[in-house]
Amino acid sequence: MKEKIRTLLLQDQDRFEAKGLFGEPGDSFSMRIPGQPEFLLVTPDHHKPESVSINCPGSDIPGLHARLYRNRTDAGAVLISGTPWSAALASAGETIPVLFDEQARHLGEVTAPVPEGDLQALETALQGGANIAIVGERRLCLGATPERVVFNAELFEKCAQAFLIALSSGRRIRRSPWLVRVIAGGRLKKDQARAAESLDAGRIPEGMNAY
């Protein structure tokens, strides 16, 4: 399983770099090893995956990823990276609303940007099940599976772009209907519960892409 996760991690890293979603100083990307108290971590200046204990202390990059996995047991992968759209969203000081059904289904409700280094505020931003948070000028993305973290990262870029363009128009921005958000949010929480069980049992979660 560890070798499988290593291969998937490097594949996803290549895809992120090709799309400009990873590679800047301070970026980091990790995947949890199902059934094991550890994860594999890469950074732009250290491409060889490093094995890190999920109980790793501290507020540096390994410690931050470990803390996220301890607090979000449904997370199978964590991406922290800066992109032009995440930086623009942070600069605008706006909270991105749920605009699209798919956003509600897979990303959840995103809170206001969190100051970099404020770990308590970050935990609060993610405790409701959101798979995205803006931290400083970077975007933090969670995914239950190696495939889902890629989809979530790419989906959020599209949502952030659409929101900022709409915001610049000065016109009214309409959120997805309340009932759609409630139903989609309920399905997301069920996915997360199943993902936590699968990861704890040593399996990569399945069925995380269904609507």
PDB file of C-alpha atoms in Angstrom:
ATOM      1  CA  MET A   1       0.000   0.000   0.000  1.00  0.00           C
ATOM      2  CA  LYS A   2       2.816   2.433   0.811  1.00  0.00           C
ATOM      3  CA  GLU A   3       4.370   1.966  -2.625  1.00  0.00           C
ATOM      4  CA  LYS A   4       0.966   2.377  -4.264  1.00  0.00           C
ATOM      5  CA  ILE A   5       0.414   5.666  -2.435  1.00  0.00           C
ATOM      6  CA  ARG A   6       3.926   6.811  -3.371  1.00  0.00           C
ATOM      7  CA  THR A   7       3.164   6.202  -7.058  1.00  0.00           C
ATOM      8  CA  LEU A   8      -0.191   7.998  -6.857  1.00  0.00           C
ATOM      9  CA  LEU A   9       1.364  10.916  -4.992  1.00  0.00           C
ATOM     10  CA  LEU A  10       3.998  11.464  -7.676  1.00  0.00           C
ATOM     11  CA  GLN A  11       1.432  11.131 -10.459  1.00  0.00           C
ATOM     12  CA  ASP A  12      -0.815  13.737  -8.882  1.00  0.00           C
ATOM     13  CA  GLN A  13       2.153  16.004  -8.215  1.00  0.00           C
ATOM     14  CA  ASP A  14       3.036  15.938 -11.914  1.00  0.00           C
ATOM     15  CA  ARG A  15      -0.548  16.810 -12.834  1.00  0.00           C
ATOM     16  CA  PHE A  16      -0.673  19.692 -10.358  1.00  0.00           C
ATOM     17  CA  GLU A  17       2.609  21.089 -11.639  1.00  0.00           C
ATOM     18  CA  ALA A  18       1.447  20.835 -15.264  1.00  0.00           C
ATOM     19  CA  LYS A  19      -1.666  22.851 -14.399  1.00  0.00           C
ATOM     20  CA  GLY A  20       0.164  25.441 -12.305  1.00  0.00           C
ATOM     21  CA  LEU A  21      -1.429  24.261  -9.073  1.00  0.00           C
ATOM     22  CA  PHE A  22       1.802  23.293  -7.312  1.00  0.00           C
ATOM     23  CA  GLY A  23       5.444  24.293  -7.389  1.00  0.00           C
ATOM     24  CA  GLU A  24       5.785  27.635  -5.609  1.00  0.00           C
ATOM     25  CA  PRO A  25       7.922  28.052  -2.450  1.00  0.00           C
ATOM     26  CA  GLY A  26       5.854  27.100   0.573  1.00  0.00           C
ATOM     27  CA  ASP A  27       3.631  24.666  -1.334  1.00  0.00           C
ATOM     28  CA  SER A  28       3.206  21.132   0.011  1.00  0.00           C
ATOM     29  CA  PHE A  29       1.326  17.979  -0.912  1.00  0.00           C
ATOM     30  CA  SER A  30       0.753  14.783   1.037  1.00  0.00           C
ATOM     31  CA  MET A  31      -1.172  11.515   1.007  1.00  0.00           C
ATOM     32  CA  ARG A  32      -2.154   9.410   3.960  1.00  0.00           C
ATOM     33  CA  ILE A  33      -1.231   5.725   3.918  1.00  0.00           C
ATOM     34  CA  PRO A  34      -4.505   3.904   4.666  1.00  0.00           C
ATOM     35  CA  GLY A  35      -4.400   1.804   7.803  1.00  0.00           C
ATOM     36  CA  GLN A  36      -1.077   3.270   8.915  1.00  0.00           C
ATOM     37  CA  PRO A  37      -0.303   6.182  11.276  1.00  0.00           C
ATOM     38  CA  GLU A  38       1.785   7.946   8.627  1.00  0.00           C
ATOM     39  CA  PHE A  39       1.629   9.884   5.386  1.00  0.00           C
ATOM     40  CA  LEU A  40       3.941  10.734   2.503  1.00  0.00           C
ATOM     41  CA  LEU A  41       4.873  14.382   1.918  1.00  0.00           C
ATOM     42  CA  VAL A  42       6.484  16.284  -0.958  1.00  0.00           C
ATOM     43  CA  THR A  43       7.417  19.948  -1.410  1.00  0.00           C
ATOM     44  CA  PRO A  44       8.727  21.788  -4.490  1.00  0.00           C
ATOM     45  CA  ASP A  45      12.288  21.641  -3.172  1.00  0.00           C
ATOM     46  CA  HIS A  46      12.047  18.050  -1.956  1.00  0.00           C
ATOM     47  CA  HIS A  47      10.426  15.868  -4.643  1.00  0.00           C
ATOM     48  CA  LYS A  48      11.313  12.570  -3.018  1.00  0.00           C
ATOM     49  CA  PRO A  49       8.335  11.587  -0.828  1.00  0.00           C
ATOM     50  CA  GLU A  50       9.137  11.807   2.871  1.00  0.00           C
ATOM     51  CA  SER A  51       7.421   9.498   5.344  1.00  0.00           C
ATOM     52  CA  VAL A  52       5.965  11.423   8.293  1.00  0.00           C
ATOM     53  CA  SER A  53       4.152  10.189  11.400  1.00  0.00           C
ATOM     54  CA  ILE A  54       0.557  11.322  11.736  1.00  0.00           C
ATOM     55  CA  ASN A  55       1.465  12.205  15.333  1.00  0.00           C
ATOM     56  CA  CYS A  56       4.214  14.590  14.211  1.00  0.00           C
ATOM     57  CA  PRO A  57       4.121  17.713  16.423  1.00  0.00           C
ATOM     58  CA  GLY A  58       4.887  21.302  15.526  1.00  0.00           C
ATOM     59  CA  SER A  59       3.542  24.005  13.230  1.00  0.00           C
ATOM     60  CA  ASP A  60       5.977  23.533  10.349  1.00  0.00           C
ATOM     61  CA  ILE A  61       4.849  21.884   7.107  1.00  0.00           C
ATOM     62  CA  PRO A  62       5.047  18.243   8.327  1.00  0.00           C
ATOM     63  CA  GLY A  63       3.419  19.173  11.636  1.00  0.00           C
ATOM     64  CA  LEU A  64       0.618  21.072   9.898  1.00  0.00           C
ATOM     65  CA  HIS A  65      -0.210  18.157   7.591  1.00  0.00           C
ATOM     66  CA  ALA A  66      -0.141  15.754  10.552  1.00  0.00           C
ATOM     67  CA  ARG A  67      -2.507  17.989  12.491  1.00  0.00           C
ATOM     68  CA  LEU A  68      -4.911  18.116   9.549  1.00  0.00           C
ATOM     69  CA  TYR A  69      -4.994  14.314   9.272  1.00  0.00           C
ATOM     70  CA  ARG A  70      -5.601  13.960  13.000  1.00  0.00           C
ATOM     71  CA  ASN A  71      -8.504  16.394  12.894  1.00  0.00           C
ATOM     72  CA  ARG A  72     -10.010  15.257   9.591  1.00  0.00           C
ATOM     73  CA  THR A  73      -9.945  11.475   9.622  1.00  0.00           C
ATOM     74  CA  ASP A  74     -11.763  11.407   6.279  1.00  0.00           C
ATOM     75  CA  ALA A  75      -8.853  13.154   4.515  1.00  0.00           C
ATOM     76  CA  GLY A  76      -6.708  10.917   2.333  1.00  0.00           C
ATOM     77  CA  ALA A  77      -4.713  13.757   0.782  1.00  0.00           C
ATOM     78  CA  VAL A  78      -3.824  17.380   1.545  1.00  0.00           C
ATOM     79  CA  LEU A  79      -2.685  20.017  -0.956  1.00  0.00           C
ATOM     80  CA  ILE A  80      -1.480  23.461   0.153  1.00  0.00           C
ATOM     81  CA  SER A  81      -0.508  25.742  -2.717  1.00  0.00           C
ATOM     82  CA  GLY A  82      -0.661  29.269  -3.986  1.00  0.00           C
ATOM     83  CA  THR A  83      -2.388  30.098  -7.259  1.00  0.00           C
ATOM     84  CA  PRO A  84      -3.313  33.449  -8.838  1.00  0.00           C
ATOM     85  CA  TRP A  85      -6.998  32.880  -8.118  1.00  0.00           C
ATOM     86  CA  SER A  86      -6.502  31.892  -4.475  1.00  0.00           C
ATOM     87  CA  ALA A  87      -4.274  34.951  -3.958  1.00  0.00           C
ATOM     88  CA  ALA A  88      -6.863  37.188  -5.621  1.00  0.00           C
ATOM     89  CA  LEU A  89      -9.620  35.735  -3.457  1.00  0.00           C
ATOM     90  CA  ALA A  90      -7.571  36.384  -0.319  1.00  0.00           C
ATOM     91  CA  SER A  91      -6.825  39.943  -1.440  1.00  0.00           C
ATOM     92  CA  ALA A  92     -10.487  40.616  -2.115  1.00  0.00           C
ATOM     93  CA  GLY A  93     -11.280  39.675   1.489  1.00  0.00           C
ATOM     94  CA  GLU A  94     -14.470  37.980   0.350  1.00  0.00           C
ATOM     95  CA  THR A  95     -15.950  34.650   1.368  1.00  0.00           C
ATOM     96  CA  ILE A  96     -16.719  32.622  -1.739  1.00  0.00           C
ATOM     97  CA  PRO A  97     -20.357  31.465  -1.707  1.00  0.00           C
ATOM     98  CA  VAL A  98     -21.622  28.130  -2.989  1.00  0.00           C
ATOM     99  CA  LEU A  99     -22.414  28.950  -6.599  1.00  0.00           C
ATOM    100  CA  PHE A 100     -22.708  25.532  -8.218  1.00  0.00           C
ATOM    101  CA  ASP A 101     -24.261  22.180  -7.339  1.00  0.00           C
ATOM    102  CA  GLU A 102     -20.953  20.348  -7.781  1.00  0.00           C
ATOM    103  CA  GLN A 103     -19.253  22.846  -5.480  1.00  0.00           C
ATOM    104  CA  ALA A 104     -21.811  22.105  -2.745  1.00  0.00           C
ATOM    105  CA  ARG A 105     -21.502  18.364  -3.308  1.00  0.00           C
ATOM    106  CA  HIS A 106     -17.718  18.030  -3.147  1.00  0.00           C
ATOM    107  CA  LEU A 107     -16.219  21.164  -1.575  1.00  0.00           C
ATOM    108  CA  GLY A 108     -18.763  22.197   1.022  1.00  0.00           C
ATOM    109  CA  GLU A 109     -19.193  25.651   2.573  1.00  0.00           C
ATOM    110  CA  VAL A 110     -15.940  27.637   2.477  1.00  0.00           C
ATOM    111  CA  THR A 111     -15.408  30.084   5.357  1.00  0.00           C
ATOM    112  CA  ALA A 112     -13.675  33.466   5.333  1.00  0.00           C
ATOM    113  CA  PRO A 113      -9.901  33.476   4.650  1.00  0.00           C
ATOM    114  CA  VAL A 114      -7.815  32.321   7.620  1.00  0.00           C
ATOM    115  CA  PRO A 115      -4.635  34.187   8.657  1.00  0.00           C
ATOM    116  CA  GLU A 116      -1.506  32.200   7.923  1.00  0.00           C
ATOM    117  CA  GLY A 117      -0.229  30.474  11.061  1.00  0.00           C
ATOM    118  CA  ASP A 118      -3.566  30.615  12.922  1.00  0.00           C
ATOM    119  CA  LEU A 119      -4.017  26.865  13.395  1.00  0.00           C
ATOM    120  CA  GLN A 120      -7.049  27.209  15.648  1.00  0.00           C
ATOM    121  CA  ALA A 121      -8.887  29.290  13.051  1.00  0.00           C
ATOM    122  CA  LEU A 122      -7.929  26.769  10.377  1.00  0.00           C
ATOM    123  CA  GLU A 123      -9.320  23.865  12.394  1.00  0.00           C
ATOM    124  CA  THR A 124     -12.543  25.812  12.896  1.00  0.00           C
ATOM    125  CA  ALA A 125     -12.772  26.508   9.153  1.00  0.00           C
ATOM    126  CA  LEU A 126     -12.531  22.791   8.379  1.00  0.00           C
ATOM    127  CA  GLN A 127     -14.473  21.254  11.253  1.00  0.00           C
ATOM    128  CA  GLY A 128     -17.802  21.572   9.434  1.00  0.00           C
ATOM    129  CA  GLY A 129     -16.587  19.278   6.675  1.00  0.00           C
ATOM    130  CA  ALA A 130     -15.397  21.844   4.111  1.00  0.00           C
ATOM    131  CA  ASN A 131     -12.719  20.487   1.788  1.00  0.00           C
ATOM    132  CA  ILE A 132     -11.310  23.936   0.987  1.00  0.00           C
ATOM    133  CA  ALA A 133      -9.869  26.764   3.068  1.00  0.00           C
ATOM    134  CA  ILE A 134      -7.999  29.926   2.124  1.00  0.00           C
ATOM    135  CA  VAL A 135      -4.949  30.290   4.398  1.00  0.00           C
ATOM    136  CA  GLY A 136      -3.074  33.527   3.913  1.00  0.00           C
ATOM    137  CA  GLU A 137      -2.811  33.686   0.118  1.00  0.00           C
ATOM    138  CA  ARG A 138      -2.753  29.920  -0.305  1.00  0.00           C
ATOM    139  CA  ARG A 139      -5.525  27.452  -0.949  1.00  0.00           C
ATOM    140  CA  LEU A 140      -5.735  24.339   1.255  1.00  0.00           C
ATOM    141  CA  CYS A 141      -7.522  21.429  -0.375  1.00  0.00           C
ATOM    142  CA  LEU A 142      -8.559  18.111   1.160  1.00  0.00           C
ATOM    143  CA  GLY A 143      -9.586  14.971  -0.688  1.00  0.00           C
ATOM    144  CA  ALA A 144     -10.680  11.545   0.479  1.00  0.00           C
ATOM    145  CA  THR A 145      -8.778   9.820  -2.321  1.00  0.00           C
ATOM    146  CA  PRO A 146      -5.818  10.561  -4.621  1.00  0.00           C
ATOM    147  CA  GLU A 147      -8.289  11.153  -7.453  1.00  0.00           C
ATOM    148  CA  ARG A 148     -10.664  13.298  -5.423  1.00  0.00           C
ATOM    149  CA  VAL A 149      -7.997  15.747  -4.240  1.00  0.00           C
ATOM    150  CA  VAL A 150      -7.145  16.494  -7.883  1.00  0.00           C
ATOM    151  CA  PHE A 151     -10.788  17.030  -8.814  1.00  0.00           C
ATOM    152  CA  ASN A 152     -11.394  19.212  -5.746  1.00  0.00           C
ATOM    153  CA  ALA A 153      -8.368  21.401  -6.456  1.00  0.00           C
ATOM    154  CA  GLU A 154      -9.325  21.899 -10.097  1.00  0.00           C
ATOM    155  CA  LEU A 155     -12.989  22.458  -9.239  1.00  0.00           C
ATOM    156  CA  PHE A 156     -12.167  25.161  -6.736  1.00  0.00           C
ATOM    157  CA  GLU A 157      -9.969  27.027  -9.212  1.00  0.00           C
ATOM    158  CA  LYS A 158     -12.925  27.190 -11.607  1.00  0.00           C
ATOM    159  CA  CYS A 159     -15.276  28.321  -8.821  1.00  0.00           C
ATOM    160  CA  ALA A 160     -12.848  30.987  -7.580  1.00  0.00           C
ATOM    161  CA  GLN A 161     -12.354  32.299 -11.102  1.00  0.00           C
ATOM    162  CA  ALA A 162     -16.099  32.460 -11.769  1.00  0.00           C
ATOM    163  CA  PHE A 163     -16.779  34.189  -8.443  1.00  0.00           C
ATOM    164  CA  LEU A 164     -14.080  36.844  -8.814  1.00  0.00           C
ATOM    165  CA  ILE A 165     -15.127  37.674 -12.365  1.00  0.00           C
ATOM    166  CA  ALA A 166     -18.745  37.967 -11.216  1.00  0.00           C
ATOM    167  CA  LEU A 167     -17.671  40.053  -8.213  1.00  0.00           C
ATOM    168  CA  SER A 168     -15.786  42.490 -10.439  1.00  0.00           C
ATOM    169  CA  SER A 169     -18.939  43.055 -12.504  1.00  0.00           C
ATOM    170  CA  GLY A 170     -20.657  44.623  -9.508  1.00  0.00           C
ATOM    171  CA  ARG A 171     -23.829  42.685 -10.158  1.00  0.00           C
ATOM    172  CA  ARG A 172     -25.755  40.572  -7.679  1.00  0.00           C
ATOM    173  CA  ILE A 173     -24.315  37.093  -7.188  1.00  0.00           C
ATOM    174  CA  ARG A 174     -26.823  34.324  -6.582  1.00  0.00           C
ATOM    175  CA  ARG A 175     -25.982  31.302  -4.436  1.00  0.00           C
ATOM    176  CA  SER A 176     -27.179  27.789  -5.144  1.00  0.00           C
ATOM    177  CA  PRO A 177     -30.657  27.214  -3.673  1.00  0.00           C
ATOM    178  CA  TRP A 178     -30.767  26.385   0.025  1.00  0.00           C
ATOM    179  CA  LEU A 179     -32.316  22.952  -0.530  1.00  0.00           C
ATOM    180  CA  VAL A 180     -29.622  22.009  -3.043  1.00  0.00           C
ATOM    181  CA  ARG A 181     -26.912  22.978  -0.543  1.00  0.00           C
ATOM    182  CA  VAL A 182     -28.566  20.977   2.242  1.00  0.00           C
ATOM    183  CA  ILE A 183     -28.982  17.807   0.168  1.00  0.00           C
ATOM    184  CA  ALA A 184     -25.490  18.037  -1.336  1.00  0.00           C
ATOM    185  CA  GLY A 185     -23.971  18.776   2.075  1.00  0.00           C
ATOM    186  CA  GLY A 186     -25.663  15.715   3.558  1.00  0.00           C
ATOM    187  CA  ARG A 187     -24.256  13.496   0.828  1.00  0.00           C
ATOM    188  CA  LEU A 188     -20.799  14.983   1.340  1.00  0.00           C
ATOM    189  CA  LYS A 189     -20.932  14.197   5.058  1.00  0.00           C
ATOM    190  CA  LYS A 190     -21.968  10.592   4.298  1.00  0.00           C
ATOM    191  CA  ASP A 191     -19.013  10.296   1.916  1.00  0.00           C
ATOM    192  CA  GLN A 192     -16.690  11.626   4.594  1.00  0.00           C
ATOM    193  CA  ALA A 193     -17.968   9.154   7.184  1.00  0.00           C
ATOM    194  CA  ARG A 194     -17.406   6.247   4.763  1.00  0.00           C
ATOM    195  CA  ALA A 195     -13.989   7.607   3.815  1.00  0.00           C
ATOM    196  CA  ALA A 196     -12.874   7.758   7.456  1.00  0.00           C
ATOM    197  CA  GLU A 197     -13.946   4.133   7.970  1.00  0.00           C
ATOM    198  CA  SER A 198     -12.156   2.958   4.817  1.00  0.00           C
ATOM    199  CA  LEU A 199      -8.894   4.784   5.607  1.00  0.00           C
ATOM    200  CA  ASP A 200      -8.900   3.437   9.149  1.00  0.00           C
ATOM    201  CA  ALA A 201      -9.437  -0.091   7.769  1.00  0.00           C
ATOM    202  CA  GLY A 202      -6.493   0.247   5.386  1.00  0.00           C
ATOM    203  CA  ARG A 203      -8.437   0.834   2.163  1.00  0.00           C
ATOM    204  CA  ILE A 204      -8.515   3.687  -0.328  1.00  0.00           C
ATOM    205  CA  PRO A 205     -12.128   4.936  -0.176  1.00  0.00           C
ATOM    206  CA  GLU A 206     -14.349   4.166  -3.154  1.00  0.00           C
ATOM    207  CA  GLY A 207     -17.324   5.929  -4.672  1.00  0.00           C
ATOM    208  CA  MET A 208     -16.138   9.413  -3.759  1.00  0.00           C
ATOM    209  CA  ASN A 209     -16.915  10.866  -7.197  1.00  0.00           C
ATOM    210  CA  ALA A 210     -20.614  10.038  -7.317  1.00  0.00           C
ATOM    211  CA  TYR A 211     -23.037  12.937  -7.338  1.00  0.00           C
TER     212      TYR A 211
END
